[in-house]
């Protein structure tokens, strides 16, 4: 019997637990350890931050659902990983030995890299359900005394979609409240151009997103190095393609949401030889640690090189479908390893994303993630708005049911009309 422990019951870790349970015999034990006793559907946080969702609609008491599938759950943070001794140390002092460890701990939000940034400073965040709730509380105060808004992404950010999404959602919400005319909105991003998305653009994302921002009177600053934030004021250095300063901006705001750069969470980052300098797990093409061969990792916590160097640092996004392909590879590889076969499964790491814009939305598909690509498109339409809502309901329903099918693949690819994903297939499509 083997004991497989997953750290993180998020978008990657929870489906992985179900997938492993479905593929491994009952003689093997599976335990999920998560900082909190709930699962949160992170992609819905931007809606919570304008009051279009409530916390109970996008979180689940996950231990109960996992238990129904015979998966153990511990709702406590892991404080230390003893990777040589195959043991986790938990926040209550307990230890948990494992045979295989899978790390799906998502990001640590590195607000400290920009003084004054973050929910404990002067900007809001939608990265966690707690942050989104705080952002919603601040937004309600703002509605009584509206003024300029700044939304965007800090230097080193890798996740840009939710910043655009939140800008368009706030714009739509203010229009519904007939307050938009009182609110100048500026989009401030470390991307070299609008629509770069950490992916060197996808299809015509630059033209399409610029046009959307223009159509909705949202100004923008790209190549933006946000250097510090004070109460009601953001300091931004705009640079050119060579990184030389073009302009210093002092942007007044009454409300701001800025996505931070990500790092790896502390107990993972501290494991000797496991991570890169920013604390992201170094894995091989089979999602396996290069140093600890019984340790796998998936999702935002793994190290992926930037798609290209940009004047202000940006990273490559790790989106849901891409994470799902990593998770499926890990489930297959652990199964193979247990059976004494070579663990050779590989995730495709393709980027697929739906972003809501209030009543419409934008979808992109980048296969593979690094250009040139076999599939490369970016489209806008009301169907994306509805597809995103549909996907939220579908994902949460499947997490309650303990479904082990690849959810993004089943739902998203059908919605997007993509049938095959084998990038390396020699057969003509
Ligand atoms: C606001 C936002 C919106 C997004 N929207 C989309 C979208 O629409 N579509 C898309 O494809 N992608 C989206 N993404 C990107 C990505 O899909 C999500 O970030 C996704 O949640 C990443 O999954 P994950 O499993 O890596 O991390 P998470 O889902 O963040 O899960 C990590 C889990 O690890 C736990 N954890 C962390 N540290 C510890 C510890 N020490 N001990 C125990 N547990 C720990 C956390 O509590 C958490 O439950 C979005 C990202 C953000 C930030």
XYZ file of C-alpha atoms and ligand atoms in Angstrom:
482
model
C 0.000 0.000 0.000
C 1.187 3.500 -0.836
C 0.172 6.758 0.824
C -0.198 9.609 -1.672
C -0.463 13.065 -0.158
C -1.587 16.125 -2.110
C -0.877 19.579 -0.663
C -3.524 22.036 -1.896
C -7.238 21.484 -2.519
C -7.483 24.035 -5.316
C -8.253 23.955 -9.025
C -5.389 21.478 -9.561
C -5.246 19.451 -6.333
C -8.941 18.611 -5.932
C -9.496 17.119 -9.410
C -6.189 15.268 -8.985
C -7.413 13.609 -5.785
C -10.552 12.389 -7.595
C -8.578 11.274 -10.640
C -6.121 9.309 -8.489
C -8.956 7.732 -6.504
C -10.600 6.581 -9.720
C -7.410 5.105 -11.142
C -5.770 3.547 -8.056
C -6.942 0.530 -6.137
C -8.501 1.054 -2.697
C -5.417 -0.455 -1.077
C -3.690 2.872 -1.688
C -4.438 5.752 0.673
C -4.926 9.324 -0.590
C -4.832 12.372 1.704
C -5.414 16.001 0.733
C -3.996 18.699 3.014
C -5.242 22.247 2.507
C -4.663 25.505 4.389
C -8.403 26.015 4.761
C -11.335 23.636 5.187
C -12.954 24.809 1.942
C -12.376 24.660 -1.805
C -12.649 27.980 -3.609
C -13.264 28.389 -7.314
C -10.673 31.130 -7.890
C -11.911 32.132 -11.410
C -15.165 33.441 -9.848
C -13.440 35.862 -7.466
C -13.691 38.889 -9.824
C -17.501 38.491 -9.718
C -17.480 38.342 -5.908
C -15.492 41.598 -5.827
C -18.400 43.503 -7.456
C -21.092 41.660 -5.519
C -22.244 39.460 -8.431
C -21.484 36.341 -6.358
C -21.469 35.554 -2.667
C -18.851 33.486 -0.878
C -21.165 30.513 -0.324
C -21.802 30.199 -4.075
C -18.132 29.745 -4.996
C -16.749 27.773 -2.049
C -17.354 24.184 -0.916
C -16.689 22.354 2.393
C -14.384 20.056 0.480
C -13.494 17.532 3.216
C -17.039 16.139 3.185
C -17.049 15.637 -0.598
C -13.601 14.044 -0.637
C -14.588 11.708 2.202
C -17.472 10.337 0.121
C -14.888 9.119 -2.393
C -12.650 7.588 0.262
C -10.120 10.417 0.277
C -8.800 11.679 3.625
C -8.709 15.423 4.215
C -6.823 17.645 6.665
C -7.776 21.318 6.729
C -4.517 22.739 8.051
C -1.516 24.501 6.507
C 1.627 22.479 5.875
C 4.448 24.321 7.648
C 7.429 22.214 6.556
C 8.201 19.542 4.013
C 10.922 17.089 4.999
C 11.490 15.798 1.478
C 14.429 13.565 2.496
C 12.377 12.022 5.290
C 9.113 11.862 3.229
C 7.180 13.666 5.951
C 4.997 16.757 6.171
C 4.815 18.936 9.274
C 1.406 20.490 9.890
C 0.404 23.719 11.637
C -0.902 21.857 14.714
C 2.448 20.103 15.246
C 1.346 16.802 13.716
C 3.462 14.998 11.122
C 2.209 13.126 8.081
C 4.419 10.549 6.335
C 3.963 9.911 2.613
C 5.209 7.663 -0.149
C 4.351 10.107 -2.931
C 3.851 13.833 -2.513
C 2.052 16.069 -5.000
C 2.439 19.818 -4.567
C -0.455 21.912 -5.908
C -0.128 24.887 -3.581
C -0.840 27.689 -6.093
C 0.875 31.044 -5.599
C 2.164 33.068 -2.721
C 1.033 36.610 -3.522
C 4.178 38.766 -3.494
C 2.578 42.119 -2.589
C 5.711 43.028 -0.622
C 7.587 43.612 -3.901
C 5.744 46.938 -4.367
C 5.609 49.018 -1.168
C 2.048 49.954 -0.248
C 0.463 47.327 -2.518
C -2.071 44.700 -1.494
C -5.103 44.386 0.772
C -2.997 45.263 3.815
C -1.785 48.353 1.933
C -3.757 50.493 -0.488
C -4.761 48.213 -3.380
C -7.296 45.410 -3.513
C -6.880 41.877 -4.876
C -9.162 39.205 -6.351
C -6.658 36.365 -5.948
C -8.418 34.664 -3.018
C -11.996 34.566 -1.834
C -10.996 36.507 1.305
C -9.375 39.211 -0.795
C -12.341 39.381 -3.151
C -14.682 39.834 -0.174
C -12.526 42.662 1.120
C -12.427 44.190 -2.389
C -16.241 44.071 -2.485
C -16.490 45.806 0.914
C -14.127 48.564 -0.269
C -15.993 48.830 -3.584
C -19.270 49.435 -1.749
C -17.664 52.305 0.184
C -16.309 53.617 -3.119
C -19.805 53.638 -4.646
C -20.843 56.251 -2.057
C -17.953 58.485 -3.058
C -16.845 57.531 -6.586
C -13.688 58.778 -8.323
C -10.772 57.463 -10.389
C -10.084 53.723 -10.506
C -6.783 52.011 -11.324
C -6.832 48.314 -12.240
C -4.006 46.187 -13.592
C -0.999 44.009 -12.918
C 2.264 44.652 -11.085
C 5.813 44.022 -12.409
C 6.540 40.291 -12.474
C 2.849 39.357 -12.732
C 2.043 36.288 -14.822
C -1.736 36.237 -14.581
C -3.193 39.082 -16.664
C -6.591 37.713 -17.763
C -8.295 38.419 -14.402
C -7.004 42.024 -14.444
C -8.676 42.687 -17.829
C -11.709 40.741 -16.675
C -12.070 42.829 -13.519
C -11.619 46.119 -15.420
C -14.436 45.203 -17.814
C -16.659 43.846 -15.034
C -16.247 47.017 -12.940
C -16.959 49.069 -16.062
C -20.175 47.072 -16.685
C -21.213 47.289 -13.031
C -20.718 51.067 -12.893
C -22.745 51.476 -16.092
C -25.601 49.491 -14.556
C -25.471 51.779 -11.528
C -25.309 54.857 -13.802
C -22.090 55.915 -12.090
C -19.630 55.276 -14.914
C -19.492 58.951 -15.974
C -18.018 59.846 -12.565
C -15.246 57.253 -12.761
C -12.145 57.590 -14.970
C -10.618 54.089 -15.250
C -6.928 53.483 -16.037
C -5.538 50.025 -16.811
C -1.894 49.799 -15.676
C 0.061 46.749 -16.771
C 3.584 45.407 -16.880
C 2.781 43.829 -20.265
C 4.698 45.438 -23.172
C 1.409 45.943 -25.024
C -2.282 45.449 -24.397
C -3.256 41.829 -25.044
C 0.246 40.393 -24.507
C -1.167 38.326 -21.614
C 2.245 36.899 -20.723
C 1.930 34.853 -23.919
C 3.384 37.290 -26.506
C -0.235 37.839 -27.590
C -2.781 35.298 -28.732
C -4.246 35.707 -32.214
C -5.298 39.335 -32.518
C -5.616 39.904 -28.768
C -3.787 43.248 -29.032
C -6.223 44.854 -31.482
C -9.283 43.332 -29.910
C -8.506 44.277 -26.314
C -7.287 47.771 -27.260
C -10.511 48.295 -29.150
C -12.568 47.075 -26.168
C -10.710 49.361 -23.764
C -11.213 52.312 -26.157
C -14.901 51.488 -26.634
C -15.364 51.563 -22.875
C -13.321 54.722 -22.205
C -10.642 52.841 -20.294
C -7.208 54.449 -20.666
C -4.093 52.322 -20.363
C -0.397 52.419 -19.541
C 1.727 49.491 -20.725
C 5.387 48.693 -19.912
C 4.355 49.999 -16.509
C 6.612 49.466 -13.539
C 4.496 50.227 -10.489
C 7.054 51.291 -7.909
C 4.967 52.185 -4.856
C 1.455 52.938 -3.709
C 0.302 55.474 -1.152
C -3.221 56.116 0.074
C -5.050 57.273 -3.064
C -1.935 57.510 -5.251
C -0.016 55.052 -7.427
C 3.525 55.726 -8.640
C 4.265 54.182 -12.035
C 7.368 54.370 -14.212
C 6.545 53.824 -17.876
C 9.501 52.443 -19.859
C 10.273 51.950 -23.559
C 11.275 48.755 -25.363
C 14.820 49.083 -23.992
C 13.654 49.573 -20.436
C 14.520 53.322 -20.422
C 12.127 55.611 -18.567
C 9.598 57.324 -20.825
C 7.413 58.961 -18.189
C 6.822 59.011 -14.446
C 3.117 58.824 -13.581
C 1.422 59.711 -10.304
C -2.055 58.255 -10.627
C -4.699 59.367 -8.148
C -7.331 56.753 -7.313
C -10.300 56.195 -5.046
C -10.281 52.425 -5.671
C -7.636 50.115 -7.077
C -7.214 46.402 -7.769
C -3.751 45.306 -8.871
C -2.700 41.687 -9.402
C 0.671 40.990 -7.763
C 3.659 38.985 -8.931
C 3.526 35.389 -7.733
C 6.082 33.341 -5.820
C 6.034 29.818 -4.427
C 4.528 29.325 -0.940
C 7.084 29.319 1.893
C 7.166 25.636 2.986
C 7.636 24.583 -0.659
C 10.183 27.308 -1.472
C 12.276 26.289 1.565
C 12.857 22.678 0.457
C 16.521 22.309 -0.456
C 17.014 21.914 -4.220
C 13.288 21.712 -5.053
C 12.603 25.174 -6.467
C 13.912 28.042 -8.574
C 14.887 31.297 -6.802
C 11.246 32.498 -6.783
C 10.112 29.328 -5.034
C 8.465 27.595 -8.014
C 8.936 23.820 -8.179
C 11.375 22.643 -10.853
C 9.774 19.699 -12.628
C 10.699 17.596 -15.630
C 8.346 16.987 -18.571
C 6.509 14.374 -16.478
C 5.684 16.867 -13.671
C 8.265 15.179 -11.476
C 10.787 16.951 -9.253
C 14.276 16.702 -10.664
C 15.709 16.099 -7.196
C 13.005 14.173 -5.284
C 11.674 11.404 -7.510
C 8.583 10.676 -5.388
C 7.502 14.319 -5.566
C 5.318 15.730 -8.363
C 3.876 19.224 -8.817
C 1.191 20.911 -10.925
C -0.518 24.269 -11.337
C 0.624 27.751 -10.499
C 3.312 26.422 -8.110
C 5.562 25.029 -10.866
C 8.411 26.821 -12.642
C 7.699 27.721 -16.264
C 10.054 30.061 -18.136
C 8.572 33.329 -19.475
C 7.390 33.063 -23.084
C 9.695 35.996 -23.940
C 11.749 38.657 -22.180
C 9.809 41.896 -21.715
C 11.075 45.375 -20.698
C 9.182 45.116 -17.395
C 9.303 41.511 -16.173
C 6.252 39.359 -16.912
C 5.670 35.630 -16.458
C 3.753 32.979 -18.389
C 0.226 32.312 -17.110
C -0.818 28.883 -15.871
C -4.450 28.552 -16.819
C -7.013 25.951 -15.823
C -6.874 23.696 -18.868
C -3.100 23.680 -18.786
C -3.208 22.713 -15.097
C -5.654 19.937 -15.906
C -3.248 18.415 -18.420
C -0.511 18.450 -15.735
C -2.862 16.780 -13.248
C -3.819 14.013 -15.662
C -0.141 13.364 -16.405
C 0.612 13.071 -12.663
C -2.270 10.642 -12.060
C -0.990 8.437 -14.892
C 2.627 8.693 -13.761
C 1.945 7.730 -10.147
C -0.183 4.830 -11.367
C 2.638 3.696 -13.672
C 5.292 4.095 -10.970
C 3.257 1.996 -8.537
C 2.915 -0.697 -11.183
C 6.668 -0.645 -11.819
C 6.250 0.837 -15.316
C 8.086 3.937 -16.619
C 6.232 7.162 -15.724
C 6.197 8.837 -19.117
C 2.903 10.778 -19.316
C 3.221 14.418 -20.294
C 0.762 17.324 -20.047
C 0.220 19.366 -23.187
C 0.422 22.703 -21.286
C -1.811 24.386 -23.850
C -3.347 27.709 -22.815
C -7.119 28.059 -23.074
C -9.071 30.724 -21.242
C -12.510 32.315 -20.972
C -12.634 35.871 -19.595
C -15.895 37.552 -18.666
C -16.500 41.199 -19.550
C -19.843 41.754 -17.850
C -22.374 40.916 -20.531
C -19.941 39.697 -23.165
C -16.543 37.977 -22.894
C -13.325 36.985 -24.626
C -11.891 33.524 -25.197
C -8.414 32.572 -26.277
C -6.742 29.377 -27.350
C -2.952 29.107 -27.637
C -1.769 25.651 -28.651
C 1.066 25.314 -27.784
C 1.716 28.108 -25.333
C 4.914 29.337 -26.999
C 4.569 30.769 -30.555
C 4.568 29.821 -33.405
C 1.394 27.871 -32.708
C -0.832 25.320 -34.346
C -3.942 27.016 -32.950
C -3.846 30.697 -32.066
C -7.049 32.654 -31.730
C -8.757 35.262 -29.611
C -12.468 35.973 -29.977
C -15.120 38.051 -28.313
C -18.827 37.377 -27.931
C -21.792 37.082 -25.585
C -21.425 33.297 -25.751
C -18.188 33.569 -23.728
C -20.031 35.285 -20.861
C -22.571 32.442 -20.779
C -19.912 29.765 -21.254
C -17.962 31.115 -18.281
C -21.022 31.030 -16.031
C -21.792 27.523 -17.311
C -18.267 26.388 -16.579
C -18.355 27.742 -13.020
C -21.542 25.771 -12.277
C -20.187 22.678 -14.033
C -16.845 22.725 -12.191
C -18.398 23.234 -8.745
C -20.998 20.544 -9.403
C -18.303 18.083 -10.460
C -16.185 18.910 -7.367
C -19.202 18.017 -5.207
C -19.813 14.810 -7.108
C -16.172 13.767 -6.959
C -15.952 13.501 -10.698
C -12.644 12.311 -12.090
C -13.181 13.205 -15.746
C -11.020 15.940 -17.223
C -13.472 18.836 -16.765
C -11.827 21.517 -18.886
C -11.338 19.043 -21.678
C -14.937 17.892 -21.596
C -16.595 21.279 -21.274
C -14.201 23.846 -22.656
C -13.056 22.047 -25.759
C -16.637 21.318 -26.760
C -17.629 24.958 -26.232
C -14.621 26.122 -28.213
C -15.082 23.557 -30.958
C -11.642 21.990 -30.502
C -11.545 18.270 -31.038
C -7.955 17.213 -30.946
C -5.043 18.367 -28.900
C -2.112 16.210 -29.899
C 0.376 18.863 -30.932
C 2.941 16.395 -32.089
C 0.614 14.261 -34.119
C 2.080 13.530 -37.534
C -1.358 12.904 -38.983
C -2.808 15.861 -40.899
C -5.843 17.420 -39.154
C -8.343 35.845 -9.830
C -7.954 34.726 -10.753
C -8.815 34.323 -11.750
C -8.466 33.292 -12.610
N -9.342 32.952 -13.610
C -9.015 31.944 -14.437
C -9.921 31.565 -15.477
O -10.991 32.148 -15.626
N -9.580 30.530 -16.286
C -8.393 29.878 -16.134
O -8.129 28.967 -16.909
N -7.515 30.231 -15.183
C -7.795 31.235 -14.329
N -6.903 31.578 -13.344
C -5.594 30.870 -13.264
C -5.647 29.516 -12.526
O -6.581 28.661 -13.162
C -6.019 29.661 -11.065
O -5.063 30.474 -10.407
C -6.103 28.315 -10.317
O -6.764 28.525 -9.101
C -4.727 27.709 -10.072
O -4.900 26.421 -9.521
P -3.835 25.811 -8.493
O -4.381 24.488 -8.101
O -2.471 25.909 -9.024
O -3.889 26.817 -7.226
P -5.116 27.180 -6.304
O -6.411 26.922 -6.955
O -4.814 28.570 -5.827
O -4.993 26.164 -5.087
C -3.896 26.167 -4.222
C -4.350 25.556 -2.907
O -3.200 25.282 -2.115
C -3.494 25.609 -0.769
N -2.232 25.868 -0.058
C -1.320 26.820 -0.289
N -0.307 26.723 0.612
C -0.604 25.672 1.406
C 0.044 25.087 2.534
N 1.192 25.559 3.027
N -0.545 24.036 3.135
C -1.709 23.536 2.681
N -2.379 24.062 1.615
C -1.815 25.115 0.992
C -4.365 26.858 -0.878
O -5.125 27.043 0.295
C -5.233 26.506 -2.088
O -6.421 25.853 -1.715
C -7.214 32.629 -12.471
C -6.348 33.045 -11.459
C -6.697 34.088 -10.606
C -5.718 34.517 -9.535
